[in-house]
PDB file of C-alpha atoms in Angstrom:
ATOM      1  CA  UNK A   1      57.239   0.960  87.662  1.00 37.00           C
ATOM      2  CA  UNK A   2      58.195   0.362  84.364  1.00 45.00           C
ATOM      3  CA  UNK A   3      55.855  -1.847  82.629  1.00 45.00           C
ATOM      4  CA  UNK A   4      56.446  -4.136  79.374  1.00 46.00           C
ATOM      5  CA  UNK A   5      56.047  -4.885  76.013  1.00 46.00           C
ATOM      6  CA  UNK A   6      57.598  -5.706  72.346  1.00 44.00           C
ATOM      7  CA  UNK A   7      55.251  -7.947  70.608  1.00 45.00           C
ATOM      8  CA  UNK A   8      55.867 -10.507  67.014  1.00 45.00           C
ATOM      9  CA  UNK A   9      53.815 -10.540  64.117  1.00 46.00           C
ATOM     10  CA  UNK A  10      54.347 -13.773  61.372  1.00 44.00           C
ATOM     11  CA  UNK A  11      52.500 -13.867  58.113  1.00 44.00           C
ATOM     12  CA  UNK A  12      52.779 -17.106  55.524  1.00 43.00           C
ATOM     13  CA  UNK A  13      51.691 -16.938  52.057  1.00 42.00           C
ATOM     14  CA  UNK A  14      51.630 -20.186  49.984  1.00 40.00           C
ATOM     15  CA  UNK A  15      50.093 -21.133  46.376  1.00 40.00           C
ATOM     16  CA  UNK A  16      47.282 -23.040  47.331  1.00 40.00           C
ATOM     17  CA  UNK A  17      47.400 -21.778  50.740  1.00 40.00           C
ATOM     18  CA  UNK A  18      46.442 -19.479  53.488  1.00 38.00           C
ATOM     19  CA  UNK A  19      48.792 -17.486  56.004  1.00 41.00           C
ATOM     20  CA  UNK A  20      48.109 -15.430  58.442  1.00 42.00           C
ATOM     21  CA  UNK A  21      49.625 -13.735  61.186  1.00 42.00           C
ATOM     22  CA  UNK A  22      49.277 -11.047  64.215  1.00 41.00           C
ATOM     23  CA  UNK A  23      51.418  -9.496  66.975  1.00 42.00           C
ATOM     24  CA  UNK A  24      50.138  -7.336  69.190  1.00 40.00           C
ATOM     25  CA  UNK A  25      53.189  -5.456  71.896  1.00 41.00           C
ATOM     26  CA  UNK A  26      52.568  -2.284  74.405  1.00 39.00           C
ATOM     27  CA  UNK A  27      55.381  -1.344  76.140  1.00 40.00           C
ATOM     28  CA  UNK A  28      55.494   1.579  78.898  1.00 38.00           C
ATOM     29  CA  UNK A  29      57.575   3.228  80.762  1.00 35.00           C
ATOM     30  CA  UNK A  30      58.531   6.095  83.406  1.00 35.00           C
ATOM     31  CA  UNK A  31      61.841   7.314  85.587  1.00 36.00           C
ATOM     32  CA  UNK A  32      63.876   4.219  85.482  1.00 35.00           C
ATOM     33  CA  UNK A  33      61.790   1.755  83.991  1.00 34.00           C
ATOM     34  CA  UNK A  34      61.628  -0.251  81.301  1.00 34.00           C
ATOM     35  CA  UNK A  35      60.454  -0.632  77.615  1.00 35.00           C
ATOM     36  CA  UNK A  36      59.476  -3.308  74.757  1.00 36.00           C
ATOM     37  CA  UNK A  37      60.124  -5.684  77.197  1.00 35.00           C
ATOM     38  CA  UNK A  38      59.418  -9.485  75.944  1.00 38.00           C
ATOM     39  CA  UNK A  39      56.982 -11.666  78.158  1.00 36.00           C
ATOM     40  CA  UNK A  40      60.248 -14.237  78.480  1.00 38.00           C
ATOM     41  CA  UNK A  41      62.443 -11.644  80.095  1.00 38.00           C
ATOM     42  CA  UNK A  42      59.626 -10.237  82.294  1.00 37.00           C
ATOM     43  CA  UNK A  43      58.815 -13.488  83.350  1.00 39.00           C
ATOM     44  CA  UNK A  44      62.602 -14.220  84.478  1.00 42.00           C
ATOM     45  CA  UNK A  45      62.795 -10.848  85.822  1.00 43.00           C
ATOM     46  CA  UNK A  46      59.856  -9.087  87.176  1.00 43.00           C
ATOM     47  CA  UNK A  47      61.272  -6.999  89.373  1.00 43.00           C
ATOM     48  CA  UNK A  48      64.133  -5.345  87.078  1.00 39.00           C
ATOM     49  CA  UNK A  49      64.230  -1.587  87.177  1.00 39.00           C
ATOM     50  CA  UNK A  50      61.187  -1.098  89.775  1.00 34.00           C
ATOM     51  CA  UNK A  51      60.879   2.637  90.580  1.00 35.00           C
ATOM     52  CA  UNK A  52      58.134   4.812  91.658  1.00 34.00           C
ATOM     53  CA  UNK A  53      58.044   6.753  88.260  1.00 32.00           C
ATOM     54  CA  UNK A  54      55.075   9.738  88.278  1.00 33.00           C
ATOM     55  CA  UNK A  55      53.864   9.542  84.815  1.00 34.00           C
ATOM     56  CA  UNK A  56      53.435   6.860  82.230  1.00 33.00           C
ATOM     57  CA  UNK A  57      55.735   8.507  79.220  1.00 35.00           C
ATOM     58  CA  UNK A  58      56.252   5.905  76.610  1.00 34.00           C
ATOM     59  CA  UNK A  59      53.354   3.517  74.499  1.00 36.00           C
ATOM     60  CA  UNK A  60      53.972   1.806  71.268  1.00 35.00           C
ATOM     61  CA  UNK A  61      51.854  -0.661  69.512  1.00 36.00           C
ATOM     62  CA  UNK A  62      52.865  -3.170  66.677  1.00 40.00           C
ATOM     63  CA  UNK A  63      50.695  -5.159  64.372  1.00 37.00           C
ATOM     64  CA  UNK A  64      51.150  -6.877  61.449  1.00 37.00           C
ATOM     65  CA  UNK A  65      48.966  -9.522  59.391  1.00 37.00           C
ATOM     66  CA  UNK A  66      49.411 -10.733  56.293  1.00 36.00           C
ATOM     67  CA  UNK A  67      46.757 -12.808  54.424  1.00 37.00           C
ATOM     68  CA  UNK A  68      47.648 -14.465  50.698  1.00 37.00           C
ATOM     69  CA  UNK A  69      45.277 -16.992  48.124  1.00 37.00           C
ATOM     70  CA  UNK A  70      45.123 -18.383  45.052  1.00 37.00           C
ATOM     71  CA  UNK A  71      43.665 -21.148  43.250  1.00 38.00           C
ATOM     72  CA  UNK A  72      45.936 -22.804  40.411  1.00 40.00           C
ATOM     73  CA  UNK A  73      43.497 -26.061  40.780  1.00 37.00           C
ATOM     74  CA  UNK A  74      43.114 -27.643  37.155  1.00 38.00           C
ATOM     75  CA  UNK A  75      41.792 -30.472  35.904  1.00 37.00           C
ATOM     76  CA  UNK A  76      44.225 -33.229  34.539  1.00 40.00           C
ATOM     77  CA  UNK A  77      46.776 -32.404  36.389  1.00 42.00           C
ATOM     78  CA  UNK A  78      49.524 -34.657  36.704  1.00 44.00           C
ATOM     79  CA  UNK A  79      50.854 -36.451  39.574  1.00 52.00           C
ATOM     80  CA  UNK A  80      53.828 -33.714  39.962  1.00 55.00           C
ATOM     81  CA  UNK A  81      51.346 -30.963  40.493  1.00 58.00           C
ATOM     82  CA  UNK A  82      49.190 -33.137  42.775  1.00 59.00           C
ATOM     83  CA  UNK A  83      52.205 -33.082  44.698  1.00 66.00           C
ATOM     84  CA  UNK A  84      52.627 -29.586  44.645  1.00 68.00           C
ATOM     85  CA  UNK A  85      49.199 -29.452  45.966  1.00 66.00           C
ATOM     86  CA  UNK A  86      49.199 -31.558  48.792  1.00 71.00           C
ATOM     87  CA  UNK A  87      52.420 -29.635  49.747  1.00 74.00           C
ATOM     88  CA  UNK A  88      50.494 -26.647  49.882  1.00 71.00           C
ATOM     89  CA  UNK A  89      47.760 -28.011  52.055  1.00 71.00           C
ATOM     90  CA  UNK A  90      50.890 -29.107  54.721  1.00 73.00           C
ATOM     91  CA  UNK A  91      51.665 -25.565  54.994  1.00 74.00           C
ATOM     92  CA  UNK A  92      48.261 -24.244  55.265  1.00 72.00           C
ATOM     93  CA  UNK A  93      47.574 -26.804  58.561  1.00 74.00           C
ATOM     94  CA  UNK A  94      51.436 -25.795  59.120  1.00 73.00           C
ATOM     95  CA  UNK A  95      50.354 -21.983  60.145  1.00 76.00           C
ATOM     96  CA  UNK A  96      46.682 -23.546  61.655  1.00 77.00           C
ATOM     97  CA  UNK A  97      48.767 -25.082  64.112  1.00 75.00           C
ATOM     98  CA  UNK A  98      50.880 -21.631  64.365  1.00 77.00           C
ATOM     99  CA  UNK A  99      48.232 -19.502  64.767  1.00 75.00           C
ATOM    100  CA  UNK A 100      46.436 -21.674  67.300  1.00 72.00           C
ATOM    101  CA  UNK A 101      49.610 -21.839  69.672  1.00 75.00           C
ATOM    102  CA  UNK A 102      50.162 -17.746  68.940  1.00 73.00           C
ATOM    103  CA  UNK A 103      46.512 -17.838  70.246  1.00 73.00           C
ATOM    104  CA  UNK A 104      47.023 -19.252  73.635  1.00 72.00           C
ATOM    105  CA  UNK A 105      50.490 -16.948  74.287  1.00 73.00           C
ATOM    106  CA  UNK A 106      47.939 -14.148  73.714  1.00 73.00           C
ATOM    107  CA  UNK A 107      46.091 -15.480  76.468  1.00 74.00           C
ATOM    108  CA  UNK A 108      48.901 -16.173  78.433  1.00 74.00           C
ATOM    109  CA  UNK A 109      49.419 -12.497  78.521  1.00 76.00           C
ATOM    110  CA  UNK A 110      46.357 -11.306  78.893  1.00 80.00           C
ATOM    111  CA  UNK A 111      46.283 -13.948  82.462  1.00 78.00           C
ATOM    112  CA  UNK A 112      49.383 -11.688  83.163  1.00 79.00           C
ATOM    113  CA  UNK A 113      47.421  -8.311  82.655  1.00 79.00           C
ATOM    114  CA  UNK A 114      44.644  -9.251  84.819  1.00 80.00           C
ATOM    115  CA  UNK A 115      47.445  -9.793  87.177  1.00 81.00           C
ATOM    116  CA  UNK A 116      48.946  -6.853  87.484  1.00 80.00           C
ATOM    117  CA  UNK A 117      45.426  -5.553  87.091  1.00 80.00           C
ATOM    118  CA  UNK A 118      44.739  -7.387  90.703  1.00 81.00           C
ATOM    119  CA  UNK A 119      48.043  -6.274  91.806  1.00 77.00           C
ATOM    120  CA  UNK A 120      47.193  -2.763  91.264  1.00 78.00           C
ATOM    121  CA  UNK A 121      43.556  -3.112  93.130  1.00 79.00           C
ATOM    122  CA  UNK A 122      45.725  -3.849  95.794  1.00 72.00           C
ATOM    123  CA  UNK A 123      47.558  -1.399  95.314  1.00 72.00           C
ATOM    124  CA  UNK A 124      45.000   0.889  95.252  1.00 73.00           C
ATOM    125  CA  UNK A 125      43.173  -0.621  98.509  1.00 73.00           C
ATOM    126  CA  UNK A 126      46.525  -0.190 100.624  1.00 67.00           C
ATOM    127  CA  UNK A 127      46.933   3.986  98.997  1.00 67.00           C
ATOM    128  CA  UNK A 128      43.445   4.694  99.742  1.00 69.00           C
ATOM    129  CA  UNK A 129      44.305   4.764 103.718  1.00 66.00           C
ATOM    130  CA  UNK A 130      47.038   7.107 102.828  1.00 64.00           C
ATOM    131  CA  UNK A 131      44.627   9.386 101.426  1.00 59.00           C
ATOM    132  CA  UNK A 132      47.611  10.386  98.610  1.00 64.00           C
ATOM    133  CA  UNK A 133      45.477  12.216  95.577  1.00 64.00           C
ATOM    134  CA  UNK A 134      49.355  12.183  93.421  1.00 70.00           C
ATOM    135  CA  UNK A 135      49.790   8.559  94.375  1.00 71.00           C
ATOM    136  CA  UNK A 136      46.294   7.531  93.552  1.00 69.00           C
ATOM    137  CA  UNK A 137      45.915   9.760  90.270  1.00 75.00           C
ATOM    138  CA  UNK A 138      49.169   7.508  88.749  1.00 78.00           C
ATOM    139  CA  UNK A 139      47.586   4.305  89.962  1.00 75.00           C
ATOM    140  CA  UNK A 140      44.148   5.565  88.055  1.00 78.00           C
ATOM    141  CA  UNK A 141      45.826   6.217  85.047  1.00 84.00           C
ATOM    142  CA  UNK A 142      47.863   3.030  85.196  1.00 82.00           C
ATOM    143  CA  UNK A 143      44.527   1.338  85.695  1.00 83.00           C
ATOM    144  CA  UNK A 144      42.975   2.947  82.629  1.00 86.00           C
ATOM    145  CA  UNK A 145      46.091   1.872  80.999  1.00 88.00           C
ATOM    146  CA  UNK A 146      45.863  -1.636  81.240  1.00 84.00           C
ATOM    147  CA  UNK A 147      42.421  -1.748  80.958  1.00 85.00           C
ATOM    148  CA  UNK A 148      42.539  -0.314  77.378  1.00 88.00           C
ATOM    149  CA  UNK A 149      45.363  -2.962  77.455  1.00 87.00           C
ATOM    150  CA  UNK A 150      43.398  -5.957  77.512  1.00 86.00           C
ATOM    151  CA  UNK A 151      40.922  -4.432  75.442  1.00 87.00           C
ATOM    152  CA  UNK A 152      42.851  -4.100  72.385  1.00 88.00           C
ATOM    153  CA  UNK A 153      44.378  -7.491  73.316  1.00 87.00           C
ATOM    154  CA  UNK A 154      40.798  -9.027  73.227  1.00 87.00           C
ATOM    155  CA  UNK A 155      40.542  -7.296  69.645  1.00 88.00           C
ATOM    156  CA  UNK A 156      43.647  -8.526  68.440  1.00 88.00           C
ATOM    157  CA  UNK A 157      42.782 -12.539  69.751  1.00 86.00           C
ATOM    158  CA  UNK A 158      39.261 -12.066  68.867  1.00 87.00           C
ATOM    159  CA  UNK A 159      40.533 -10.979  65.074  1.00 87.00           C
ATOM    160  CA  UNK A 160      42.738 -13.759  65.261  1.00 86.00           C
ATOM    161  CA  UNK A 161      39.970 -16.155  65.536  1.00 85.00           C
ATOM    162  CA  UNK A 162      38.468 -15.123  62.839  1.00 87.00           C
ATOM    163  CA  UNK A 163      40.923 -15.056  60.475  1.00 86.00           C
ATOM    164  CA  UNK A 164      41.829 -18.733  61.578  1.00 85.00           C
ATOM    165  CA  UNK A 165      38.670 -19.936  61.131  1.00 85.00           C
ATOM    166  CA  UNK A 166      38.654 -17.874  57.554  1.00 86.00           C
ATOM    167  CA  UNK A 167      42.012 -20.210  57.403  1.00 83.00           C
ATOM    168  CA  UNK A 168      40.464 -23.416  58.383  1.00 83.00           C
ATOM    169  CA  UNK A 169      37.799 -22.589  55.934  1.00 86.00           C
ATOM    170  CA  UNK A 170      40.127 -21.847  53.083  1.00 84.00           C
ATOM    171  CA  UNK A 171      41.914 -25.294  53.524  1.00 83.00           C
ATOM    172  CA  UNK A 172      38.551 -26.980  53.667  1.00 84.00           C
ATOM    173  CA  UNK A 173      37.812 -25.411  50.231  1.00 86.00           C
ATOM    174  CA  UNK A 174      41.955 -26.376  48.843  1.00 84.00           C
ATOM    175  CA  UNK A 175      41.389 -30.268  50.221  1.00 85.00           C
ATOM    176  CA  UNK A 176      38.346 -30.541  48.530  1.00 86.00           C
ATOM    177  CA  UNK A 177      40.252 -28.746  45.328  1.00 87.00           C
ATOM    178  CA  UNK A 178      43.113 -31.178  45.765  1.00 86.00           C
ATOM    179  CA  UNK A 179      40.627 -34.108  45.917  1.00 88.00           C
ATOM    180  CA  UNK A 180      38.871 -33.185  42.656  1.00 88.00           C
ATOM    181  CA  UNK A 181      42.633 -33.176  41.561  1.00 88.00           C
ATOM    182  CA  UNK A 182      43.715 -36.574  42.393  1.00 88.00           C
ATOM    183  CA  UNK A 183      40.151 -37.705  40.976  1.00 90.00           C
ATOM    184  CA  UNK A 184      41.187 -36.275  37.785  1.00 90.00           C
ATOM    185  CA  UNK A 185      44.774 -37.819  37.836  1.00 90.00           C
ATOM    186  CA  UNK A 186      43.316 -41.135  38.706  1.00 90.00           C
ATOM    187  CA  UNK A 187      40.933 -40.317  35.466  1.00 92.00           C
ATOM    188  CA  UNK A 188      43.937 -39.669  33.280  1.00 92.00           C
ATOM    189  CA  UNK A 189      45.976 -42.269  34.924  1.00 92.00           C
ATOM    190  CA  UNK A 190      42.788 -44.740  33.341  1.00 92.00           C
ATOM    191  CA  UNK A 191      42.537 -43.085  30.231  1.00 92.00           C
ATOM    192  CA  UNK A 192      46.705 -43.791  29.676  1.00 92.00           C
ATOM    193  CA  UNK A 193      46.307 -47.069  31.079  1.00 91.00           C
ATOM    194  CA  UNK A 194      43.432 -47.976  28.287  1.00 92.00           C
ATOM    195  CA  UNK A 195      44.967 -45.895  25.700  1.00 92.00           C
ATOM    196  CA  UNK A 196      48.438 -47.952  26.387  1.00 91.00           C
ATOM    197  CA  UNK A 197      46.067 -50.995  26.060  1.00 92.00           C
ATOM    198  CA  UNK A 198      44.514 -50.219  22.581  1.00 91.00           C
ATOM    199  CA  UNK A 199      47.935 -49.481  21.645  1.00 91.00           C
ATOM    200  CA  UNK A 200      49.018 -52.524  22.014  1.00 91.00           C
ATOM    201  CA  UNK A 201      45.942 -54.246  20.645  1.00 92.00           C
ATOM    202  CA  UNK A 202      46.770 -51.856  17.809  1.00 90.00           C
ATOM    203  CA  UNK A 203      50.199 -53.205  17.474  1.00 91.00           C
ATOM    204  CA  UNK A 204      49.185 -57.174  17.357  1.00 92.00           C
ATOM    205  CA  UNK A 205      46.606 -55.865  15.094  1.00 91.00           C
ATOM    206  CA  UNK A 206      49.046 -54.081  12.487  1.00 90.00           C
ATOM    207  CA  UNK A 207      51.755 -57.105  12.994  1.00 90.00           C
ATOM    208  CA  UNK A 208      49.027 -60.010  11.793  1.00 90.00           C
ATOM    209  CA  UNK A 209      48.665 -57.543   9.064  1.00 89.00           C
ATOM    210  CA  UNK A 210      51.855 -57.383   8.241  1.00 89.00           C
ATOM    211  CA  UNK A 211      51.828 -61.272   8.239  1.00 90.00           C
ATOM    212  CA  UNK A 212      49.411 -61.484   6.010  1.00 90.00           C
ATOM    213  CA  UNK A 213      50.874 -58.321   3.887  1.00 89.00           C
ATOM    214  CA  UNK A 214      54.171 -60.853   3.915  1.00 91.00           C
ATOM    215  CA  UNK A 215      51.939 -64.520   2.629  1.00 90.00           C
ATOM    216  CA  UNK A 216      50.024 -62.095  -0.285  1.00 90.00           C
ATOM    217  CA  UNK A 217      53.719 -61.185  -1.169  1.00 87.00           C
ATOM    218  CA  UNK A 218      54.816 -64.425  -1.467  1.00 89.00           C
ATOM    219  CA  UNK A 219      51.597 -65.330  -3.073  1.00 89.00           C
ATOM    220  CA  UNK A 220      51.952 -62.710  -5.885  1.00 89.00           C
ATOM    221  CA  UNK A 221      55.369 -63.985  -6.522  1.00 90.00           C
ATOM    222  CA  UNK A 222      54.657 -67.132  -7.162  1.00 89.00           C
ATOM    223  CA  UNK A 223      51.711 -66.409  -8.819  1.00 87.00           C
ATOM    224  CA  UNK A 224      54.559 -63.708 -10.860  1.00 88.00           C
ATOM    225  CA  UNK A 225      56.689 -66.937 -11.528  1.00 89.00           C
ATOM    226  CA  UNK A 226      53.687 -69.094 -13.066  1.00 88.00           C
ATOM    227  CA  UNK A 227      52.867 -66.740 -15.221  1.00 88.00           C
ATOM    228  CA  UNK A 228      55.979 -66.689 -16.860  1.00 88.00           C
ATOM    229  CA  UNK A 229      56.497 -69.931 -17.151  1.00 89.00           C
ATOM    230  CA  UNK A 230      52.701 -70.209 -18.621  1.00 87.00           C
ATOM    231  CA  UNK A 231      54.201 -67.183 -21.408  1.00 89.00           C
ATOM    232  CA  UNK A 232      57.435 -69.511 -21.722  1.00 88.00           C
ATOM    233  CA  UNK A 233      55.428 -72.340 -21.657  1.00 87.00           C
ATOM    234  CA  UNK A 234      53.106 -70.764 -24.515  1.00 86.00           C
ATOM    235  CA  UNK A 235      56.149 -69.146 -26.840  1.00 85.00           C
ATOM    236  CA  UNK A 236      57.087 -72.950 -26.621  1.00 85.00           C
ATOM    237  CA  UNK A 237      53.341 -74.313 -28.104  1.00 86.00           C
ATOM    238  CA  UNK A 238      53.376 -71.264 -30.476  1.00 86.00           C
ATOM    239  CA  UNK A 239      56.674 -72.214 -32.289  1.00 87.00           C
ATOM    240  CA  UNK A 240      55.203 -75.998 -32.293  1.00 87.00           C
ATOM    241  CA  UNK A 241      52.025 -75.050 -33.890  1.00 88.00           C
ATOM    242  CA  UNK A 242      54.047 -72.816 -36.509  1.00 86.00           C
ATOM    243  CA  UNK A 243      56.274 -76.078 -36.966  1.00 87.00           C
ATOM    244  CA  UNK A 244      53.072 -78.484 -37.602  1.00 86.00           C
ATOM    245  CA  UNK A 245      51.781 -75.980 -39.859  1.00 87.00           C
ATOM    246  CA  UNK A 246      54.753 -75.898 -41.837  1.00 88.00           C
ATOM    247  CA  UNK A 247      54.648 -79.822 -41.930  1.00 86.00           C
ATOM    248  CA  UNK A 248      50.863 -79.759 -42.950  1.00 86.00           C
ATOM    249  CA  UNK A 249      51.609 -77.315 -46.070  1.00 86.00           C
ATOM    250  CA  UNK A 250      54.576 -80.124 -46.670  1.00 84.00           C
ATOM    251  CA  UNK A 251      52.337 -82.754 -46.433  1.00 85.00           C
ATOM    252  CA  UNK A 252      49.631 -80.615 -48.917  1.00 86.00           C
ATOM    253  CA  UNK A 253      52.098 -80.177 -51.384  1.00 86.00           C
ATOM    254  CA  UNK A 254      53.232 -83.680 -51.386  1.00 86.00           C
ATOM    255  CA  UNK A 255      49.330 -84.726 -51.624  1.00 84.00           C
ATOM    256  CA  UNK A 256      49.258 -82.301 -54.719  1.00 86.00           C
ATOM    257  CA  UNK A 257      52.569 -84.204 -56.203  1.00 86.00           C
ATOM    258  CA  UNK A 258      50.487 -87.832 -55.755  1.00 86.00           C
ATOM    259  CA  UNK A 259      47.400 -86.270 -56.953  1.00 86.00           C
ATOM    260  CA  UNK A 260      49.253 -85.285 -59.754  1.00 86.00           C
ATOM    261  CA  UNK A 261      50.996 -88.432 -60.250  1.00 84.00           C
ATOM    262  CA  UNK A 262      47.547 -90.904 -59.422  1.00 85.00           C
ATOM    263  CA  UNK A 263      45.731 -88.778 -62.050  1.00 84.00           C
ATOM    264  CA  UNK A 264      49.056 -89.066 -64.838  1.00 83.00           C
ATOM    265  CA  UNK A 265      48.931 -92.828 -63.709  1.00 81.00           C
ATOM    266  CA  UNK A 266      44.945 -92.955 -64.689  1.00 82.00           C
ATOM    267  CA  UNK A 267      45.974 -91.402 -67.220  1.00 82.00           C
ATOM    268  CA  UNK A 268      48.801 -93.627 -69.123  1.00 81.00           C
ATOM    269  CA  UNK A 269      46.598 -96.878 -68.040  1.00 80.00           C
ATOM    270  CA  UNK A 270      43.594 -95.648 -69.581  1.00 80.00           C
ATOM    271  CA  UNK A 271      44.891 -94.700 -72.966  1.00 80.00           C
ATOM    272  CA  UNK A 272      47.168 -98.826 -72.734  1.00 79.00           C
ATOM    273  CA  UNK A 273      43.412 -99.931 -72.435  1.00 78.00           C
ATOM    274  CA  UNK A 274      42.471 -98.271 -75.567  1.00 71.00           C
ATOM    275  CA  UNK A 275      45.181 -99.189 -77.762  1.00 62.00           C
TER     276      UNK A 275
END
């Protein structure tokens, strides 16, 4: 009877996440058997190409794993950066869910292999009565092969469980980093709001200062006008004082004339009295 096999592997890597994937496939074929047949086809047609082959001729094993991690968290990240971190975390959680489903698939495969082992045991029990050495050797080899297949499958499942645990831990770390990044973003937003409020207050103070400057400028212009008027008035006063000075000098001249006339008159009166 030909065996079944074939495997698939998957790997996911994200900027701030971890992707893991593993696939195992084993195929055997002998005579008219089949090889590399996937599990779904085996379930749908388990008796295809059934023959009494005498030797195991083909064995294939395919495994693949991939893991990638990186850390781009930094304080003060903008909200857009926080959104990217959220998407990366969701991708990591999706990878974990895919691994969980893959583990269930591996469990189903192991159950199928156990069923095959039980069938082989029944075949051996049936063949013991005939005591055919060739058939017994063939069945022994098949049993050893399936036992090895189960062992390898268990090792793969254990490895995937470890990778799943590591992915969960990594996701928890990224979740904590994302939380810290969001808190830093909140702090930045708060600082920006405070700065905006301070800027608004500064604009109000600047407006008040500008109003005071305008009032001071008006006062200076008014004072300048008053000074100009005072200068003009001072000029007028100076002219008037000059006129008064001229009038004073004219009065002094007239006084001197009158004094001379008075002296002359007194002299004439004295002469007249003497005569």
